[in-house]
Amino acid sequence: MKKWFALITLTALIVWGVYDISKESAMPWQKKRTAQAVEEDQQEGVKIGLNQGELAPDFTLLTADGEELKLSDYRGKRVMMNLWASWCPPCIAEMPDLQSFFSAHKDEGIEVIGINLTESEAHKEGIYQFIDDFELTFPVVFDEASQVADLYQVTTIPTTFILNSKGEIEQKIVGPLTYEIMEELMQQVP
């Protein structure tokens, strides 16, 4: 019995190590992209970071429709940026409220961006099914190499970042949100 336990533990560590190494291989590209985005924004004289009042780090990801979405293109609008996965029970619980909130406020300069942690998903088809099942109409992008999750230091999902119209971080919320909380949070954002 101890041998089997040791074998299973060793196998799990090897799998985790391979996963971690493959994740690291994406890092040089990520750092290069992040450095480029930081340089562009610093030329504008803005502090970039994850703290309240700092400009949210820029990124570009593909949407479920195959189009590029660049966060900085949303400046001028208030943004609720939600990182989630289809297998996550709290993410599933908040998704109807997220869609309802978007439907009610999309004409008021408020945007919702769903960032799926695609690397954690079993298969991409399940994400499309999830989008269809919840009738999501806000943009959903695929964070296939966890570049945004790493950039924003997200370790728990769902995690939501609230950005003001300048693209600055107003708040970071870890855990699911209700419609009422979304309303309250966004009323406070310039």
PDB file of C-alpha atoms in Angstrom:
ATOM      1  CA  MET A   1       0.000   0.000   0.000  1.00  0.00           C
ATOM      2  CA  LYS A   2       2.843   2.410   0.868  1.00  0.00           C
ATOM      3  CA  LYS A   3       4.523   1.653  -2.462  1.00  0.00           C
ATOM      4  CA  TRP A   4       1.343   2.570  -4.362  1.00  0.00           C
ATOM      5  CA  PHE A   5       0.957   5.764  -2.391  1.00  0.00           C
ATOM      6  CA  ALA A   6       4.590   6.669  -3.068  1.00  0.00           C
ATOM      7  CA  LEU A   7       4.170   5.862  -6.770  1.00  0.00           C
ATOM      8  CA  ILE A   8       1.019   7.961  -7.071  1.00  0.00           C
ATOM      9  CA  THR A   9       2.653  10.850  -5.203  1.00  0.00           C
ATOM     10  CA  LEU A  10       5.747  10.672  -7.401  1.00  0.00           C
ATOM     11  CA  THR A  11       3.615  10.573 -10.562  1.00  0.00           C
ATOM     12  CA  ALA A  12       1.608  13.584  -9.379  1.00  0.00           C
ATOM     13  CA  LEU A  13       4.801  15.527  -8.686  1.00  0.00           C
ATOM     14  CA  ILE A  14       6.184  14.708 -12.126  1.00  0.00           C
ATOM     15  CA  VAL A  15       2.935  15.779 -13.825  1.00  0.00           C
ATOM     16  CA  TRP A  16       2.901  18.983 -11.790  1.00  0.00           C
ATOM     17  CA  GLY A  17       6.547  19.628 -12.682  1.00  0.00           C
ATOM     18  CA  VAL A  18       5.883  19.168 -16.396  1.00  0.00           C
ATOM     19  CA  TYR A  19       2.866  21.482 -16.154  1.00  0.00           C
ATOM     20  CA  ASP A  20       4.917  24.079 -14.281  1.00  0.00           C
ATOM     21  CA  ILE A  21       7.769  23.896 -16.802  1.00  0.00           C
ATOM     22  CA  SER A  22       5.361  24.229 -19.742  1.00  0.00           C
ATOM     23  CA  LYS A  23       3.850  27.252 -18.040  1.00  0.00           C
ATOM     24  CA  GLU A  24       7.327  28.755 -17.594  1.00  0.00           C
ATOM     25  CA  SER A  25       8.065  28.292 -21.294  1.00  0.00           C
ATOM     26  CA  ALA A  26       5.285  30.782 -22.032  1.00  0.00           C
ATOM     27  CA  MET A  27       6.783  33.293 -19.603  1.00  0.00           C
ATOM     28  CA  PRO A  28       9.464  34.868 -21.859  1.00  0.00           C
ATOM     29  CA  TRP A  29       6.787  35.843 -24.382  1.00  0.00           C
ATOM     30  CA  GLN A  30       4.550  37.091 -21.605  1.00  0.00           C
ATOM     31  CA  LYS A  31       7.336  39.189 -20.073  1.00  0.00           C
ATOM     32  CA  LYS A  32       8.196  40.650 -23.472  1.00  0.00           C
ATOM     33  CA  ARG A  33       4.559  41.605 -24.106  1.00  0.00           C
ATOM     34  CA  THR A  34       4.122  43.000 -20.625  1.00  0.00           C
ATOM     35  CA  ALA A  35       7.322  45.028 -20.882  1.00  0.00           C
ATOM     36  CA  GLN A  36       6.164  46.458 -24.215  1.00  0.00           C
ATOM     37  CA  ALA A  37       2.768  47.411 -22.786  1.00  0.00           C
ATOM     38  CA  VAL A  38       4.406  48.930 -19.705  1.00  0.00           C
ATOM     39  CA  GLU A  39       6.776  50.962 -21.867  1.00  0.00           C
ATOM     40  CA  GLU A  40       3.916  52.306 -24.004  1.00  0.00           C
ATOM     41  CA  ASP A  41       1.872  53.311 -20.983  1.00  0.00           C
ATOM     42  CA  GLN A  42       4.851  54.797 -19.138  1.00  0.00           C
ATOM     43  CA  GLN A  43       5.424  57.052 -22.129  1.00  0.00           C
ATOM     44  CA  GLU A  44       1.999  58.463 -21.300  1.00  0.00           C
ATOM     45  CA  GLY A  45       3.279  59.189 -17.747  1.00  0.00           C
ATOM     46  CA  VAL A  46       0.982  56.777 -15.926  1.00  0.00           C
ATOM     47  CA  LYS A  47       1.881  54.328 -13.141  1.00  0.00           C
ATOM     48  CA  ILE A  48       0.911  50.775 -14.091  1.00  0.00           C
ATOM     49  CA  GLY A  49       0.135  48.194 -11.462  1.00  0.00           C
ATOM     50  CA  LEU A  50      -2.429  46.198  -9.544  1.00  0.00           C
ATOM     51  CA  ASN A  51      -3.100  48.690  -6.754  1.00  0.00           C
ATOM     52  CA  GLN A  52      -6.082  50.992  -6.510  1.00  0.00           C
ATOM     53  CA  GLY A  53      -5.539  54.073  -8.656  1.00  0.00           C
ATOM     54  CA  GLU A  54      -2.912  52.460 -10.897  1.00  0.00           C
ATOM     55  CA  LEU A  55      -3.460  51.838 -14.590  1.00  0.00           C
ATOM     56  CA  ALA A  56      -4.510  48.238 -15.190  1.00  0.00           C
ATOM     57  CA  PRO A  57      -1.832  46.335 -17.145  1.00  0.00           C
ATOM     58  CA  ASP A  58      -2.786  46.045 -20.799  1.00  0.00           C
ATOM     59  CA  PHE A  59      -3.262  42.753 -22.611  1.00  0.00           C
ATOM     60  CA  THR A  60      -4.603  41.385 -25.871  1.00  0.00           C
ATOM     61  CA  LEU A  61      -6.518  38.098 -26.050  1.00  0.00           C
ATOM     62  CA  LEU A  62      -8.776  36.407 -28.584  1.00  0.00           C
ATOM     63  CA  THR A  63     -12.526  36.412 -28.075  1.00  0.00           C
ATOM     64  CA  ALA A  64     -14.788  33.394 -28.489  1.00  0.00           C
ATOM     65  CA  ASP A  65     -15.527  34.839 -31.952  1.00  0.00           C
ATOM     66  CA  GLY A  66     -11.817  34.812 -32.854  1.00  0.00           C
ATOM     67  CA  GLU A  67     -11.373  38.593 -32.710  1.00  0.00           C
ATOM     68  CA  GLU A  68      -8.663  40.390 -30.751  1.00  0.00           C
ATOM     69  CA  LEU A  69      -9.701  42.219 -27.592  1.00  0.00           C
ATOM     70  CA  LYS A  70      -7.255  44.733 -26.162  1.00  0.00           C
ATOM     71  CA  LEU A  71      -8.040  46.058 -22.680  1.00  0.00           C
ATOM     72  CA  SER A  72      -6.737  49.568 -23.437  1.00  0.00           C
ATOM     73  CA  ASP A  73      -9.380  49.879 -26.191  1.00  0.00           C
ATOM     74  CA  TYR A  74     -11.968  50.077 -23.388  1.00  0.00           C
ATOM     75  CA  ARG A  75     -10.588  53.288 -21.873  1.00  0.00           C
ATOM     76  CA  GLY A  76     -13.377  55.815 -21.647  1.00  0.00           C
ATOM     77  CA  LYS A  77     -15.729  53.157 -20.280  1.00  0.00           C
ATOM     78  CA  ARG A  78     -16.097  51.614 -16.852  1.00  0.00           C
ATOM     79  CA  VAL A  79     -15.106  47.944 -16.966  1.00  0.00           C
ATOM     80  CA  MET A  80     -15.917  44.899 -14.880  1.00  0.00           C
ATOM     81  CA  MET A  81     -13.236  42.328 -15.761  1.00  0.00           C
ATOM     82  CA  ASN A  82     -14.131  38.861 -14.472  1.00  0.00           C
ATOM     83  CA  LEU A  83     -11.700  35.899 -14.491  1.00  0.00           C
ATOM     84  CA  TRP A  84     -13.475  32.531 -14.365  1.00  0.00           C
ATOM     85  CA  ALA A  85     -13.567  28.882 -15.471  1.00  0.00           C
ATOM     86  CA  SER A  86     -16.514  26.714 -16.509  1.00  0.00           C
ATOM     87  CA  TRP A  87     -15.753  24.055 -13.851  1.00  0.00           C
ATOM     88  CA  CYS A  88     -15.752  26.551 -10.957  1.00  0.00           C
ATOM     89  CA  PRO A  89     -18.994  26.399  -8.877  1.00  0.00           C
ATOM     90  CA  PRO A  90     -18.821  30.027  -7.618  1.00  0.00           C
ATOM     91  CA  CYS A  91     -18.150  31.185 -11.204  1.00  0.00           C
ATOM     92  CA  ILE A  92     -21.202  29.259 -12.374  1.00  0.00           C
ATOM     93  CA  ALA A  93     -23.297  30.782  -9.574  1.00  0.00           C
ATOM     94  CA  GLU A  94     -22.408  34.390 -10.467  1.00  0.00           C
ATOM     95  CA  MET A  95     -22.661  34.065 -14.257  1.00  0.00           C
ATOM     96  CA  PRO A  96     -26.433  34.750 -14.570  1.00  0.00           C
ATOM     97  CA  ASP A  97     -26.040  37.917 -12.477  1.00  0.00           C
ATOM     98  CA  LEU A  98     -23.031  38.997 -14.548  1.00  0.00           C
ATOM     99  CA  GLN A  99     -25.043  38.589 -17.755  1.00  0.00           C
ATOM    100  CA  SER A 100     -28.073  40.383 -16.277  1.00  0.00           C
ATOM    101  CA  PHE A 101     -25.871  43.244 -15.106  1.00  0.00           C
ATOM    102  CA  PHE A 102     -24.286  43.579 -18.547  1.00  0.00           C
ATOM    103  CA  SER A 103     -27.674  43.526 -20.292  1.00  0.00           C
ATOM    104  CA  ALA A 104     -29.033  46.223 -17.968  1.00  0.00           C
ATOM    105  CA  HIS A 105     -26.016  48.570 -18.232  1.00  0.00           C
ATOM    106  CA  LYS A 106     -24.333  48.029 -21.601  1.00  0.00           C
ATOM    107  CA  ASP A 107     -25.785  51.287 -22.967  1.00  0.00           C
ATOM    108  CA  GLU A 108     -24.455  53.306 -20.004  1.00  0.00           C
ATOM    109  CA  GLY A 109     -20.722  53.088 -20.754  1.00  0.00           C
ATOM    110  CA  ILE A 110     -20.241  50.005 -18.599  1.00  0.00           C
ATOM    111  CA  GLU A 111     -18.530  46.957 -20.091  1.00  0.00           C
ATOM    112  CA  VAL A 112     -18.134  43.412 -18.832  1.00  0.00           C
ATOM    113  CA  ILE A 113     -15.217  41.303 -20.040  1.00  0.00           C
ATOM    114  CA  GLY A 114     -15.187  37.610 -19.164  1.00  0.00           C
ATOM    115  CA  ILE A 115     -11.694  36.139 -19.094  1.00  0.00           C
ATOM    116  CA  ASN A 116     -11.821  32.362 -19.230  1.00  0.00           C
ATOM    117  CA  LEU A 117      -8.806  30.613 -17.710  1.00  0.00           C
ATOM    118  CA  THR A 118      -8.631  28.304 -20.702  1.00  0.00           C
ATOM    119  CA  GLU A 119      -5.470  26.523 -19.600  1.00  0.00           C
ATOM    120  CA  SER A 120      -7.418  25.082 -16.647  1.00  0.00           C
ATOM    121  CA  GLU A 121     -10.287  23.777 -18.786  1.00  0.00           C
ATOM    122  CA  ALA A 122     -10.635  20.138 -19.884  1.00  0.00           C
ATOM    123  CA  HIS A 123     -11.452  21.180 -23.464  1.00  0.00           C
ATOM    124  CA  LYS A 124     -12.358  24.362 -25.310  1.00  0.00           C
ATOM    125  CA  GLU A 125     -15.690  23.000 -26.582  1.00  0.00           C
ATOM    126  CA  GLY A 126     -16.954  23.043 -23.003  1.00  0.00           C
ATOM    127  CA  ILE A 127     -16.335  26.795 -22.846  1.00  0.00           C
ATOM    128  CA  TYR A 128     -18.433  27.411 -25.946  1.00  0.00           C
ATOM    129  CA  GLN A 129     -21.177  25.232 -24.449  1.00  0.00           C
ATOM    130  CA  PHE A 130     -20.959  27.253 -21.218  1.00  0.00           C
ATOM    131  CA  ILE A 131     -21.306  30.518 -23.186  1.00  0.00           C
ATOM    132  CA  ASP A 132     -24.355  29.112 -24.987  1.00  0.00           C
ATOM    133  CA  ASP A 133     -25.936  27.653 -21.840  1.00  0.00           C
ATOM    134  CA  PHE A 134     -25.733  30.994 -20.010  1.00  0.00           C
ATOM    135  CA  GLU A 135     -26.532  33.003 -23.164  1.00  0.00           C
ATOM    136  CA  LEU A 136     -23.550  35.263 -22.552  1.00  0.00           C
ATOM    137  CA  THR A 137     -23.528  38.355 -24.758  1.00  0.00           C
ATOM    138  CA  PHE A 138     -20.590  40.196 -23.172  1.00  0.00           C
ATOM    139  CA  PRO A 139     -17.133  39.563 -24.651  1.00  0.00           C
ATOM    140  CA  VAL A 140     -15.479  36.351 -23.465  1.00  0.00           C
ATOM    141  CA  VAL A 141     -11.753  35.989 -24.112  1.00  0.00           C
ATOM    142  CA  PHE A 142      -9.494  32.952 -23.807  1.00  0.00           C
ATOM    143  CA  ASP A 143      -6.516  33.205 -21.460  1.00  0.00           C
ATOM    144  CA  GLU A 144      -4.934  30.101 -22.985  1.00  0.00           C
ATOM    145  CA  ALA A 145      -1.471  30.398 -21.412  1.00  0.00           C
ATOM    146  CA  SER A 146      -2.640  32.038 -18.150  1.00  0.00           C
ATOM    147  CA  GLN A 147      -0.881  35.206 -19.267  1.00  0.00           C
ATOM    148  CA  VAL A 148      -3.559  37.512 -17.821  1.00  0.00           C
ATOM    149  CA  ALA A 149      -4.065  35.410 -14.693  1.00  0.00           C
ATOM    150  CA  ASP A 150      -0.313  35.611 -14.060  1.00  0.00           C
ATOM    151  CA  LEU A 151      -0.089  39.296 -14.998  1.00  0.00           C
ATOM    152  CA  TYR A 152      -2.918  40.138 -12.572  1.00  0.00           C
ATOM    153  CA  GLN A 153      -1.674  37.677  -9.916  1.00  0.00           C
ATOM    154  CA  VAL A 154      -4.980  35.795  -9.823  1.00  0.00           C
ATOM    155  CA  THR A 155      -4.816  32.664  -7.689  1.00  0.00           C
ATOM    156  CA  THR A 156      -8.511  32.250  -6.821  1.00  0.00           C
ATOM    157  CA  ILE A 157     -11.511  32.363  -9.122  1.00  0.00           C
ATOM    158  CA  PRO A 158     -13.739  34.072  -9.689  1.00  0.00           C
ATOM    159  CA  THR A 159     -11.776  37.283  -9.346  1.00  0.00           C
ATOM    160  CA  THR A 160     -13.169  40.563 -10.627  1.00  0.00           C
ATOM    161  CA  PHE A 161     -11.350  43.822 -11.288  1.00  0.00           C
ATOM    162  CA  ILE A 162     -13.360  47.039 -11.445  1.00  0.00           C
ATOM    163  CA  LEU A 163     -11.758  49.684 -13.696  1.00  0.00           C
ATOM    164  CA  ASN A 164     -12.745  53.320 -13.993  1.00  0.00           C
ATOM    165  CA  SER A 165     -13.094  55.148 -17.301  1.00  0.00           C
ATOM    166  CA  LYS A 166      -9.367  56.047 -17.254  1.00  0.00           C
ATOM    167  CA  GLY A 167      -8.470  52.335 -17.131  1.00  0.00           C
ATOM    168  CA  GLU A 168      -7.351  52.553 -13.504  1.00  0.00           C
ATOM    169  CA  ILE A 169      -8.089  49.855 -10.967  1.00  0.00           C
ATOM    170  CA  GLU A 170     -10.802  50.880  -8.534  1.00  0.00           C
ATOM    171  CA  GLN A 171     -11.217  47.548  -6.792  1.00  0.00           C
ATOM    172  CA  LYS A 172     -10.314  43.848  -6.854  1.00  0.00           C
ATOM    173  CA  ILE A 173     -12.904  41.381  -5.574  1.00  0.00           C
ATOM    174  CA  VAL A 174     -12.031  37.746  -4.924  1.00  0.00           C
ATOM    175  CA  GLY A 175     -15.078  35.480  -4.899  1.00  0.00           C
ATOM    176  CA  PRO A 176     -18.504  35.542  -6.513  1.00  0.00           C
ATOM    177  CA  LEU A 177     -20.570  38.701  -6.884  1.00  0.00           C
ATOM    178  CA  THR A 178     -24.332  39.126  -6.816  1.00  0.00           C
ATOM    179  CA  TYR A 179     -26.251  41.530  -9.046  1.00  0.00           C
ATOM    180  CA  GLU A 180     -26.819  43.848  -6.079  1.00  0.00           C
ATOM    181  CA  ILE A 181     -23.105  43.984  -5.240  1.00  0.00           C
ATOM    182  CA  MET A 182     -22.270  44.683  -8.896  1.00  0.00           C
ATOM    183  CA  GLU A 183     -24.740  47.577  -8.869  1.00  0.00           C
ATOM    184  CA  GLU A 184     -23.292  48.996  -5.673  1.00  0.00           C
ATOM    185  CA  LEU A 185     -19.686  48.682  -6.847  1.00  0.00           C
ATOM    186  CA  MET A 186     -20.227  50.260 -10.245  1.00  0.00           C
ATOM    187  CA  GLN A 187     -22.226  53.214  -8.854  1.00  0.00           C
ATOM    188  CA  GLN A 188     -19.062  54.285  -7.029  1.00  0.00           C
ATOM    189  CA  VAL A 189     -16.847  54.198 -10.158  1.00  0.00           C
ATOM    190  CA  PRO A 190     -16.194  57.401 -12.129  1.00  0.00           C
TER     191      PRO A 190
END
